[in-house]
PDB file of C-alpha atoms in Angstrom:
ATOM      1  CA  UNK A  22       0.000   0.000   0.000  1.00  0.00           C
ATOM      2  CA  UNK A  23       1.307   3.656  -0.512  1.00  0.00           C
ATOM      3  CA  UNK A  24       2.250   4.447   3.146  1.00  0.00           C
ATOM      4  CA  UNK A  25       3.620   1.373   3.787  1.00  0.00           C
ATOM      5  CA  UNK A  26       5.527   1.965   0.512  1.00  0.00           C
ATOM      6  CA  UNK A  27       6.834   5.512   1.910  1.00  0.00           C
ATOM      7  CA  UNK A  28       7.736   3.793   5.134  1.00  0.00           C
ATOM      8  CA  UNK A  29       9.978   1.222   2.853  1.00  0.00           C
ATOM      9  CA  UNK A  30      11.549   3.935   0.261  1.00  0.00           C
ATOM     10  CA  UNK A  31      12.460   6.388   3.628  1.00  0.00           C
ATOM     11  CA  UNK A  32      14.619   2.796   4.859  1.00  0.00           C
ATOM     12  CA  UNK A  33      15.692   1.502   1.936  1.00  0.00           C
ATOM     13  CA  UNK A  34      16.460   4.674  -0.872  1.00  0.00           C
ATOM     14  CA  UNK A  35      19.847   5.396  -2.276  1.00  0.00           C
ATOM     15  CA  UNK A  36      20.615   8.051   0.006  1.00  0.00           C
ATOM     16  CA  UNK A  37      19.710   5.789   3.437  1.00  0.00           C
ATOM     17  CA  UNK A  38      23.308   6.240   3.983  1.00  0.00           C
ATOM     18  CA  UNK A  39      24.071   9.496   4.002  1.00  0.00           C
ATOM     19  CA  UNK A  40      24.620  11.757   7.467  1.00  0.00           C
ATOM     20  CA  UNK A  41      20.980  12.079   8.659  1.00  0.00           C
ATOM     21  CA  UNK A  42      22.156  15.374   9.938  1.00  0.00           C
ATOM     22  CA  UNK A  43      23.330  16.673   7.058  1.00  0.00           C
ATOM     23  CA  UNK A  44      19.992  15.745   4.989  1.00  0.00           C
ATOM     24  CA  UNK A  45      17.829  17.622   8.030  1.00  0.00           C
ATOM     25  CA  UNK A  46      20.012  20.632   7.452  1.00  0.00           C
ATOM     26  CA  UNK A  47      19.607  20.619   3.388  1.00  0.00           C
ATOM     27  CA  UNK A  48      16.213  20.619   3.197  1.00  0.00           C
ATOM     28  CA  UNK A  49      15.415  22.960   6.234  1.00  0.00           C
ATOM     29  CA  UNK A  50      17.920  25.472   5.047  1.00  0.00           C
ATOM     30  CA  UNK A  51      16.653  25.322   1.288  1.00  0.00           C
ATOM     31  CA  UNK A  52      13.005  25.424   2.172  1.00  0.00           C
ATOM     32  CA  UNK A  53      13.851  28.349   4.461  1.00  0.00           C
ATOM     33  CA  UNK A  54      15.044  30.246   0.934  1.00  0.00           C
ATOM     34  CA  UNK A  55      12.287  29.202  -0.998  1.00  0.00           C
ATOM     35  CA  UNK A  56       9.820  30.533   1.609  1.00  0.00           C
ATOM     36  CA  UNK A  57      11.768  34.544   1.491  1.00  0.00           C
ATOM     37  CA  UNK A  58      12.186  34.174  -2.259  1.00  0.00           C
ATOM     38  CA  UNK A  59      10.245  37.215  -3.933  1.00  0.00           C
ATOM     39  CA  UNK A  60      10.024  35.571  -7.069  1.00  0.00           C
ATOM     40  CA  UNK A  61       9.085  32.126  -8.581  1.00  0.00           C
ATOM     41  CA  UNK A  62      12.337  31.476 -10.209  1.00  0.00           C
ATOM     42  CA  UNK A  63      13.741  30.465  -6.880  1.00  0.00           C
ATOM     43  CA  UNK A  64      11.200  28.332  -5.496  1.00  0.00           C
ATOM     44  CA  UNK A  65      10.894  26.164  -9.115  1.00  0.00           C
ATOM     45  CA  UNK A  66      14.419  25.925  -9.199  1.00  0.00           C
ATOM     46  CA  UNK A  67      14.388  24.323  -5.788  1.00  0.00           C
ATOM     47  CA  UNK A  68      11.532  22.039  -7.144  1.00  0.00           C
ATOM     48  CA  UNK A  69      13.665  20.698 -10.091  1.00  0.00           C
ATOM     49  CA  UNK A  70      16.930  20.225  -8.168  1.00  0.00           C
ATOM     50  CA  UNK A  71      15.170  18.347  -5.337  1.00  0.00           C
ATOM     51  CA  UNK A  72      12.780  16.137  -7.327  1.00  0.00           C
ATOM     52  CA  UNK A  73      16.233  15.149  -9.276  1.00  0.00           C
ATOM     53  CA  UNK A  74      17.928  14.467  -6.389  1.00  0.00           C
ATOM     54  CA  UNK A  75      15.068  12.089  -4.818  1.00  0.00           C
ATOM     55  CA  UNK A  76      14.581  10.499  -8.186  1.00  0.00           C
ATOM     56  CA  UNK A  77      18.087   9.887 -10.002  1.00  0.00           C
ATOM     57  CA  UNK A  78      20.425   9.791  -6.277  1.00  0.00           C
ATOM     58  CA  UNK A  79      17.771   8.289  -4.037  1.00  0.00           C
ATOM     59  CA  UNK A  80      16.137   6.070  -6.609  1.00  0.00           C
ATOM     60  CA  UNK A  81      12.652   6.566  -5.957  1.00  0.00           C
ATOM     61  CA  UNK A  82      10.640   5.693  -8.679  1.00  0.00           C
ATOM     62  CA  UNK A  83       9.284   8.565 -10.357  1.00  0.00           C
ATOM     63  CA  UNK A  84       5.848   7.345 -10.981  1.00  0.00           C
ATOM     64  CA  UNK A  85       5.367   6.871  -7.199  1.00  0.00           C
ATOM     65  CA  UNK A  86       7.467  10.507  -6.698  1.00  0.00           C
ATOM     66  CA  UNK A  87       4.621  11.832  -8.902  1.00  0.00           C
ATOM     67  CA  UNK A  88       1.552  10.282  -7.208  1.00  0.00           C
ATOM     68  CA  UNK A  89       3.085  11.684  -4.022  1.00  0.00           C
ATOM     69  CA  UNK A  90       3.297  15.296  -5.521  1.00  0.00           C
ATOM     70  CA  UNK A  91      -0.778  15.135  -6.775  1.00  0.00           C
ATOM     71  CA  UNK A  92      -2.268  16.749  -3.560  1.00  0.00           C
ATOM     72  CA  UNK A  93      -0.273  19.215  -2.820  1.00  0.00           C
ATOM     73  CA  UNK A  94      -0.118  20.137  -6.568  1.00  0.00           C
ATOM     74  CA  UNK A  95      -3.701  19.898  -6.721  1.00  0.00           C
ATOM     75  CA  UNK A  96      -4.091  22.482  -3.859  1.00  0.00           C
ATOM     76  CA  UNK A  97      -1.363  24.600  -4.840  1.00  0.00           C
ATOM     77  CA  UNK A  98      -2.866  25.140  -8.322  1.00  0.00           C
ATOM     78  CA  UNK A  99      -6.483  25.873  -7.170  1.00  0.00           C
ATOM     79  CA  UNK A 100      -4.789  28.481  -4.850  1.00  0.00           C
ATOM     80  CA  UNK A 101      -3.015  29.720  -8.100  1.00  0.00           C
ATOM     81  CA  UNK A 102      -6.605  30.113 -10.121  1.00  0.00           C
ATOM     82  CA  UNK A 103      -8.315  31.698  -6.835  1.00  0.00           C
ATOM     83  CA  UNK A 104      -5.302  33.812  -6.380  1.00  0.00           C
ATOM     84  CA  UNK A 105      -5.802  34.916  -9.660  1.00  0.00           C
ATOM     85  CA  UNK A 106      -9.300  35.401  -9.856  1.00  0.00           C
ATOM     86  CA  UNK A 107     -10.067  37.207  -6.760  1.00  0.00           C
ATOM     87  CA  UNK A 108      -7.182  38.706  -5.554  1.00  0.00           C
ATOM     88  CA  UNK A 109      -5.001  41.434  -6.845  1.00  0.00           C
ATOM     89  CA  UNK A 110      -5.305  44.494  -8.989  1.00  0.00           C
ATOM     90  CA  UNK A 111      -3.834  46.224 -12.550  1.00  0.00           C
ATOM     91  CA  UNK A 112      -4.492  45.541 -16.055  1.00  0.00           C
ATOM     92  CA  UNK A 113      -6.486  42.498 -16.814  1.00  0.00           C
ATOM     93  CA  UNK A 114      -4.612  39.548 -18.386  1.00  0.00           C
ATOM     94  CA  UNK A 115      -7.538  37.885 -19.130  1.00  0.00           C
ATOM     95  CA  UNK A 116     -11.633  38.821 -19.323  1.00  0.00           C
ATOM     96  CA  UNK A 117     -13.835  35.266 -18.712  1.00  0.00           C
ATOM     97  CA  UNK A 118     -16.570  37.287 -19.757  1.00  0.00           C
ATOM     98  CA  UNK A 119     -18.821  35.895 -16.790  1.00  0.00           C
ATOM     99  CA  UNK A 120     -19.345  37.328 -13.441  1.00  0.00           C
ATOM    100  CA  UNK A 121     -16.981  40.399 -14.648  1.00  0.00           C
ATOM    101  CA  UNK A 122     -13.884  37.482 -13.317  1.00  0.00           C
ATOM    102  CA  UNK A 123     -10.679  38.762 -15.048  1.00  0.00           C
ATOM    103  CA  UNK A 124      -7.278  37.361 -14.435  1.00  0.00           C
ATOM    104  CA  UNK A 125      -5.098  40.244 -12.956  1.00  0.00           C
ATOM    105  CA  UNK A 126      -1.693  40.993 -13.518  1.00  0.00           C
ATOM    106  CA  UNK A 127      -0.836  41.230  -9.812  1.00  0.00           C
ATOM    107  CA  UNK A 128      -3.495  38.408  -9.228  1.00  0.00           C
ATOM    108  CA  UNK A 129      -1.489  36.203 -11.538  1.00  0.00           C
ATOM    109  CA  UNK A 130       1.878  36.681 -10.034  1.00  0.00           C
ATOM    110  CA  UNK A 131       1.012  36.471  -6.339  1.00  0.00           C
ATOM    111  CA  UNK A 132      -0.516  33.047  -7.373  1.00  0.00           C
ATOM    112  CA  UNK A 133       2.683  31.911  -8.932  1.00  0.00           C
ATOM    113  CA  UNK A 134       4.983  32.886  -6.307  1.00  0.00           C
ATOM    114  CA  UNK A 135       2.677  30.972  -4.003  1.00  0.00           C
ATOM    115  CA  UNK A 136       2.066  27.792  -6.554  1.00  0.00           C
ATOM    116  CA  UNK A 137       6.316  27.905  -6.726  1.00  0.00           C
ATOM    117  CA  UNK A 138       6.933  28.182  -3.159  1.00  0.00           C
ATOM    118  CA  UNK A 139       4.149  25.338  -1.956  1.00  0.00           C
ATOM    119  CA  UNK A 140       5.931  23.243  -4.803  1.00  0.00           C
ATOM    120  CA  UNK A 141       9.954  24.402  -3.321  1.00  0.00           C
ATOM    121  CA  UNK A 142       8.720  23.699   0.498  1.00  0.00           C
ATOM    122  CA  UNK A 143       7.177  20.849  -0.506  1.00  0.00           C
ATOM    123  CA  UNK A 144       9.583  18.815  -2.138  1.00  0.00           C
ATOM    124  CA  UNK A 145      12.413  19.836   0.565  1.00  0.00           C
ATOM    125  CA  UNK A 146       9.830  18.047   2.806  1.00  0.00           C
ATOM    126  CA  UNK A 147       9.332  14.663   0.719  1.00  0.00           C
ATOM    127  CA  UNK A 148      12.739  15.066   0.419  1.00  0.00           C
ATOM    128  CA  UNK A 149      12.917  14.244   4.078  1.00  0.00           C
ATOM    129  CA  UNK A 150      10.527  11.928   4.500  1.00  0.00           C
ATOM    130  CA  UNK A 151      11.833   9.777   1.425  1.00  0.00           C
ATOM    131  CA  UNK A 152      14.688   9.551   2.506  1.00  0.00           C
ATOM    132  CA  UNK A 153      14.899   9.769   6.238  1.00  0.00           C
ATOM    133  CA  UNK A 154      13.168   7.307   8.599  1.00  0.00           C
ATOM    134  CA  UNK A 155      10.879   8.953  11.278  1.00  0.00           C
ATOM    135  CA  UNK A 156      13.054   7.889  14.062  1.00  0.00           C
ATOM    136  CA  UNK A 157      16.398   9.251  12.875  1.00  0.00           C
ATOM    137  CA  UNK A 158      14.417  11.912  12.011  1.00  0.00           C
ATOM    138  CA  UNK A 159      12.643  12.602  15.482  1.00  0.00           C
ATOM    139  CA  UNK A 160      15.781  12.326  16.741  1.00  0.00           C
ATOM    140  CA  UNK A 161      17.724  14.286  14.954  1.00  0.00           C
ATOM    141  CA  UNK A 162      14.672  17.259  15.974  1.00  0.00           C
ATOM    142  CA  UNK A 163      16.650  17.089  19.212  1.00  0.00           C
ATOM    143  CA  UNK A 164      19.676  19.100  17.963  1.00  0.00           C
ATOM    144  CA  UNK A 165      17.710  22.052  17.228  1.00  0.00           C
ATOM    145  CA  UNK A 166      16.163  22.152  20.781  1.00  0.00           C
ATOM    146  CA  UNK A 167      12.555  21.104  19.511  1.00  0.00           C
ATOM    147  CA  UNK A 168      10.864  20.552  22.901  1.00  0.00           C
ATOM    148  CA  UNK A 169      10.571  16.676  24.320  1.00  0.00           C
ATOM    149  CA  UNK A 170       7.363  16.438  24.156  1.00  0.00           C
ATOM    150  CA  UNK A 171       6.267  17.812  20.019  1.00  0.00           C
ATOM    151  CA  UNK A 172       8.843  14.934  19.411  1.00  0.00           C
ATOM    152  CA  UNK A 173       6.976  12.381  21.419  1.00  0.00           C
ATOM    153  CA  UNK A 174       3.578  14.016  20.460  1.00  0.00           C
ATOM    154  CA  UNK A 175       4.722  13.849  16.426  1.00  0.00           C
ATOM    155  CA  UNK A 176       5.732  10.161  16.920  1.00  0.00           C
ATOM    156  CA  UNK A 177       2.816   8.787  18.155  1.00  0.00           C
ATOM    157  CA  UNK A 178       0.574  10.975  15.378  1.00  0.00           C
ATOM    158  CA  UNK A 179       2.878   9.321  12.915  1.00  0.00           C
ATOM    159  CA  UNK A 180       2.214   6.242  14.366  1.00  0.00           C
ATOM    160  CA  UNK A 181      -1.424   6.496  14.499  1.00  0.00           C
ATOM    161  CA  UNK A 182      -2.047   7.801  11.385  1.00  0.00           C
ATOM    162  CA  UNK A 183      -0.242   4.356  10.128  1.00  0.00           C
ATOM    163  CA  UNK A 184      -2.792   2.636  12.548  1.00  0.00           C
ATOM    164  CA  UNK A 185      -6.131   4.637  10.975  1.00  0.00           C
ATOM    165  CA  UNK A 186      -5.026   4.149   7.779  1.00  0.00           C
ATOM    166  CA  UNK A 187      -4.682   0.103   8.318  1.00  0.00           C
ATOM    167  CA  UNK A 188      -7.743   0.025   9.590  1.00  0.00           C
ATOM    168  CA  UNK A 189      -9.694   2.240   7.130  1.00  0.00           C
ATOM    169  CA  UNK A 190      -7.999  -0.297   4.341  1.00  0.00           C
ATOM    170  CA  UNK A 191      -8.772  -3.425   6.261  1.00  0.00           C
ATOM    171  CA  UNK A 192     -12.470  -2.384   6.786  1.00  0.00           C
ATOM    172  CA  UNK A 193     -12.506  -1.178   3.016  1.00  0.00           C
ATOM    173  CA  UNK A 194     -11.103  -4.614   1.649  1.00  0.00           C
ATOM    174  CA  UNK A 195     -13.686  -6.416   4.023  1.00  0.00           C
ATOM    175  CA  UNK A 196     -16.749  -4.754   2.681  1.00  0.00           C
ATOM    176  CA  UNK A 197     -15.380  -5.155  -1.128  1.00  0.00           C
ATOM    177  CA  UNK A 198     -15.056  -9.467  -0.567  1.00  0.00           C
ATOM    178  CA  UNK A 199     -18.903  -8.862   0.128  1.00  0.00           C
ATOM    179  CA  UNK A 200     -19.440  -7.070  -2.860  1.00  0.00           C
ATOM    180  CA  UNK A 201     -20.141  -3.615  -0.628  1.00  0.00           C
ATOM    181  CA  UNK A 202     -18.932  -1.486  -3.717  1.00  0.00           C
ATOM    182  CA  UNK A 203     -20.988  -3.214  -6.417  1.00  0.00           C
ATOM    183  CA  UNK A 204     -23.118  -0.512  -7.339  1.00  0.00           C
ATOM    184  CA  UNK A 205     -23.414   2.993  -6.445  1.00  0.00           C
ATOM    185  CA  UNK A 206     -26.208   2.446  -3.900  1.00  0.00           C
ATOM    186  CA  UNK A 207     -24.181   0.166  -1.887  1.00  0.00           C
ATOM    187  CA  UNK A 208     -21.301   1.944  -2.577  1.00  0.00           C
ATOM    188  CA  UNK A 209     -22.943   4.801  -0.394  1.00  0.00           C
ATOM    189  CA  UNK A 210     -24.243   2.708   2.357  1.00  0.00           C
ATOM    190  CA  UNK A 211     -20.664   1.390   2.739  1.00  0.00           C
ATOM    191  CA  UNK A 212     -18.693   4.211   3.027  1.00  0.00           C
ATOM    192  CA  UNK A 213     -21.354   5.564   5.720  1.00  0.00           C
ATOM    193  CA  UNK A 214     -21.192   2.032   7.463  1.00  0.00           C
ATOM    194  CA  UNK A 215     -17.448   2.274   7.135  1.00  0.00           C
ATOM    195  CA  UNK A 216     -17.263   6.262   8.269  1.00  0.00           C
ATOM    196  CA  UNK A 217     -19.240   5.440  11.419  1.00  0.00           C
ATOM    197  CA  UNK A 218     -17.022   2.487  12.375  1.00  0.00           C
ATOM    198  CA  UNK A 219     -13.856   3.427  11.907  1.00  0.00           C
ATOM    199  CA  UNK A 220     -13.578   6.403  14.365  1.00  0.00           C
ATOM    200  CA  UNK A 221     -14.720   3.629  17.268  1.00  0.00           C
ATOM    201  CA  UNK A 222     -12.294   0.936  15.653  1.00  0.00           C
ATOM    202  CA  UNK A 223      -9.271   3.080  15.612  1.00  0.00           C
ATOM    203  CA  UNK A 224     -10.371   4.330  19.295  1.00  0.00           C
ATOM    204  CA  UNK A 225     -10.219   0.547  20.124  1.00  0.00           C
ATOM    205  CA  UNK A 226      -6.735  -0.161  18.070  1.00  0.00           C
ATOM    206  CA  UNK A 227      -5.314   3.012  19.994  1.00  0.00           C
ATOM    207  CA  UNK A 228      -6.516   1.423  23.771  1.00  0.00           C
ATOM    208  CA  UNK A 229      -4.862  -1.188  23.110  1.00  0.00           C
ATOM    209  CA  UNK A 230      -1.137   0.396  21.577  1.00  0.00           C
ATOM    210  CA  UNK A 231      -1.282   2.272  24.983  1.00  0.00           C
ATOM    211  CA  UNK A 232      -1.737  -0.763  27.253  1.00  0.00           C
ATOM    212  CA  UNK A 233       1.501  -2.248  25.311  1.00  0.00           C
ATOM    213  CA  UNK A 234       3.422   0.033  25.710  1.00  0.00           C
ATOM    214  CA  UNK A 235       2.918   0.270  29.071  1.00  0.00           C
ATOM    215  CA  UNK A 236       3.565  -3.086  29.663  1.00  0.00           C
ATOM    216  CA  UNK A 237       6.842  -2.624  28.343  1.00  0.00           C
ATOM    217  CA  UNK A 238       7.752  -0.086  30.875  1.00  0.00           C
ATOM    218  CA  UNK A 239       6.268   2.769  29.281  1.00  0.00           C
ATOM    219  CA  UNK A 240       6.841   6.111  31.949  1.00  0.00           C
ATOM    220  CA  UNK A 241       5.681   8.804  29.635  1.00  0.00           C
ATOM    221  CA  UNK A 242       8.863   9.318  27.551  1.00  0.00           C
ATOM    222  CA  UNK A 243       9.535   7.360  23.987  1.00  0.00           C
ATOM    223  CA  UNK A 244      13.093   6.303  23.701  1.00  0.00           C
ATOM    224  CA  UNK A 245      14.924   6.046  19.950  1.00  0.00           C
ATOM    225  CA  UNK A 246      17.714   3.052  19.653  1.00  0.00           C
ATOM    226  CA  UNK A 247      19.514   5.676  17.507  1.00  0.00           C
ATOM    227  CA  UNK A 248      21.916   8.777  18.588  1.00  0.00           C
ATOM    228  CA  UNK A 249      22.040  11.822  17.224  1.00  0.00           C
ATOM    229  CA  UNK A 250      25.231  11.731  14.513  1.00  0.00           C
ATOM    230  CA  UNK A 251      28.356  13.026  14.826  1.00  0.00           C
ATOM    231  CA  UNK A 252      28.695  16.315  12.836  1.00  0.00           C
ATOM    232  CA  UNK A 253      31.760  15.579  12.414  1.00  0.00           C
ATOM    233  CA  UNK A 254      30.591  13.111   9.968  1.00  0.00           C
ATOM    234  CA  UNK A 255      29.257  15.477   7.529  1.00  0.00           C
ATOM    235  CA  UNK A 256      32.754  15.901   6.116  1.00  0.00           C
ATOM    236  CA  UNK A 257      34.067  19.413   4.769  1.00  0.00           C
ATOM    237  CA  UNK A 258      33.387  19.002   1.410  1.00  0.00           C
ATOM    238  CA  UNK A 259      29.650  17.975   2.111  1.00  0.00           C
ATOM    239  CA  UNK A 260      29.763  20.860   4.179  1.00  0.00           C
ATOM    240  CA  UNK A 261      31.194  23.160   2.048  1.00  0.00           C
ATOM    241  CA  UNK A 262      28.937  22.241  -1.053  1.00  0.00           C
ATOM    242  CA  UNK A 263      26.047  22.731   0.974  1.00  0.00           C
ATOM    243  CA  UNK A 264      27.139  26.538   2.011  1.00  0.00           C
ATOM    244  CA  UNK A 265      28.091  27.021  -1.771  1.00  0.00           C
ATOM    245  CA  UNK A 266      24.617  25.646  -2.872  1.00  0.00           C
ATOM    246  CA  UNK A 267      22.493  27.751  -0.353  1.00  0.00           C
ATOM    247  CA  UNK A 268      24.649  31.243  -1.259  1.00  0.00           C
ATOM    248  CA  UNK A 269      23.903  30.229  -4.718  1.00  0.00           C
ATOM    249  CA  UNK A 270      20.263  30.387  -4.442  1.00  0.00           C
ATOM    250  CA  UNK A 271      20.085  33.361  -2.013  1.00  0.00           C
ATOM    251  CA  UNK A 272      22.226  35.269  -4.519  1.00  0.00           C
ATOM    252  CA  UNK A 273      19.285  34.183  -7.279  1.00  0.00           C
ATOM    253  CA  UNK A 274      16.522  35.397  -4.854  1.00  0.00           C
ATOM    254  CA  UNK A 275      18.196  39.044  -4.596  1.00  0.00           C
ATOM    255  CA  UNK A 276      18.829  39.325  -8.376  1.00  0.00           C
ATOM    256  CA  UNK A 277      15.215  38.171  -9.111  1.00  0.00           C
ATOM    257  CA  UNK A 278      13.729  40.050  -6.255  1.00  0.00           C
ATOM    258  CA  UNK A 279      11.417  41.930  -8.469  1.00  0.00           C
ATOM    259  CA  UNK A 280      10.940  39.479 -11.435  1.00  0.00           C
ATOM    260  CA  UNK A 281       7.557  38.811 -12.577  1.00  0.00           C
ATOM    261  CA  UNK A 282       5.822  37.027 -15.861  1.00  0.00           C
ATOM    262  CA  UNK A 283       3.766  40.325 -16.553  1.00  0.00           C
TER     263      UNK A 283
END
């Protein structure tokens, strides 16, 4: 299934290897630029050179890369048309001719820059998810002084959200044997039967994660079998690449400050 399939790409990609440290510090600092950049040249430049990196050096497949990018794609471009419809002023780009809904100038760039930047953040973030388990990751949170307890907190939400998912699929899978999705009538009265029951199932399925845990000694904090990495690790020329890289694209925000498409 596909989060069971993000779970195995984030242990077993071409970059599992690499100082976790050092990926936690890429993507932060580069979705930090895209986020200040004034312009979308930044921000889609980030997209490309990220996507390439997850595809061609961690080897995920690019089908799956592209089924992961759909939502927040999907979002980000009915921000850009809203963006452009209803916000903004200047000369009109385009007239629809109904409702007096015209495509702004301004409209049409403040939806770009925010399309670009959703896709640069967001691809520094599967970035880190791809290619970083959870737990390193959680625990490499520690090193820039994220509080104890959003760590524990965003552990066991990842954790759930595994555990409703499992059960919204096992429930689905169920009702399909007994031909629950045959027709569009029962296709209704099975989502409903399957909406209603999974809240109290998962409710159930979380009861019972608690009592294990605390029969294995559980006393309120969640301990990681991995240590934070040495920085040491990272290596100078890693390092140094990395500082290049990140001057690189500021420089690029502060030329193209003031760029727009119209």
């Amino acid at each position: 299934m596909f989060e069971n399939t993000l779970d195995n790409y984030a242990h077993s990609n071409g970059l599992k290897d690499a100082n976790t440290f050092f990926k936690v510090l890429f993507a932060i600092s580069t979705m930090l630029v895209s986020l200040v950049s004034t312009s979308p040249v930044v921000p889609l430049l980030i997209t490309i050179f990220v996507s390439g990196l997850i595809i061609f050096e961690a080897k995920i497949p690019w089908k799956f890369y592209l089924k992961f990018l759909t939502i927040p794609l999907t979002f980000g471009l009915i921000s850009f048309v809203f963006m452009s419809l209803f916000f903004g002023v200047g000369t009109h780009i385009l007239d629809l001719g109904i409702f007096n809904l015209a495509v702004t100038e301004d409209g049409f760039n403040l939806g770009l820059l925010l399309l670009a930047r959703v896709m640069g953040g967001f691809t520094c973030m599967a970035f880190l998810a791809l290619t970083i388990p959870m737990t390193e990751l959680f625990c490499e949170l520690e090193r820039f002084r994220i509080p104890q307890i959003i760590t524990e907190l965003a552990m066991l939400m990842y954790r759930y959200i595994f555990l409703f998912l499992d059960e919204g699929i096992n429930m689905y899978h169920a009702q399909e044997t007994r031909l629950g999705y045959s027709s569009y009538k029962k296709s209704f009265k099975s989502m409903g039967m399957l909406g209603s029951n999974l809240f109290i199932r998962t409710w159930i399925k979380g009861e019972q994660a608690h009592l294990a845990m605390e029969s294995r000694c559980y006393d309120g904090s969640i301990k990681t079998m991995k240590e934070p990495e040495n920085l040491k690790s990272i290596g100078i020329r890693n390092l140094t690449l990395l500082i290049i890289f990140e001057v690189t694209l500021i420089v690029i925000v502060y030329f193209t400050g003031n760029l727009t498409l119209f």
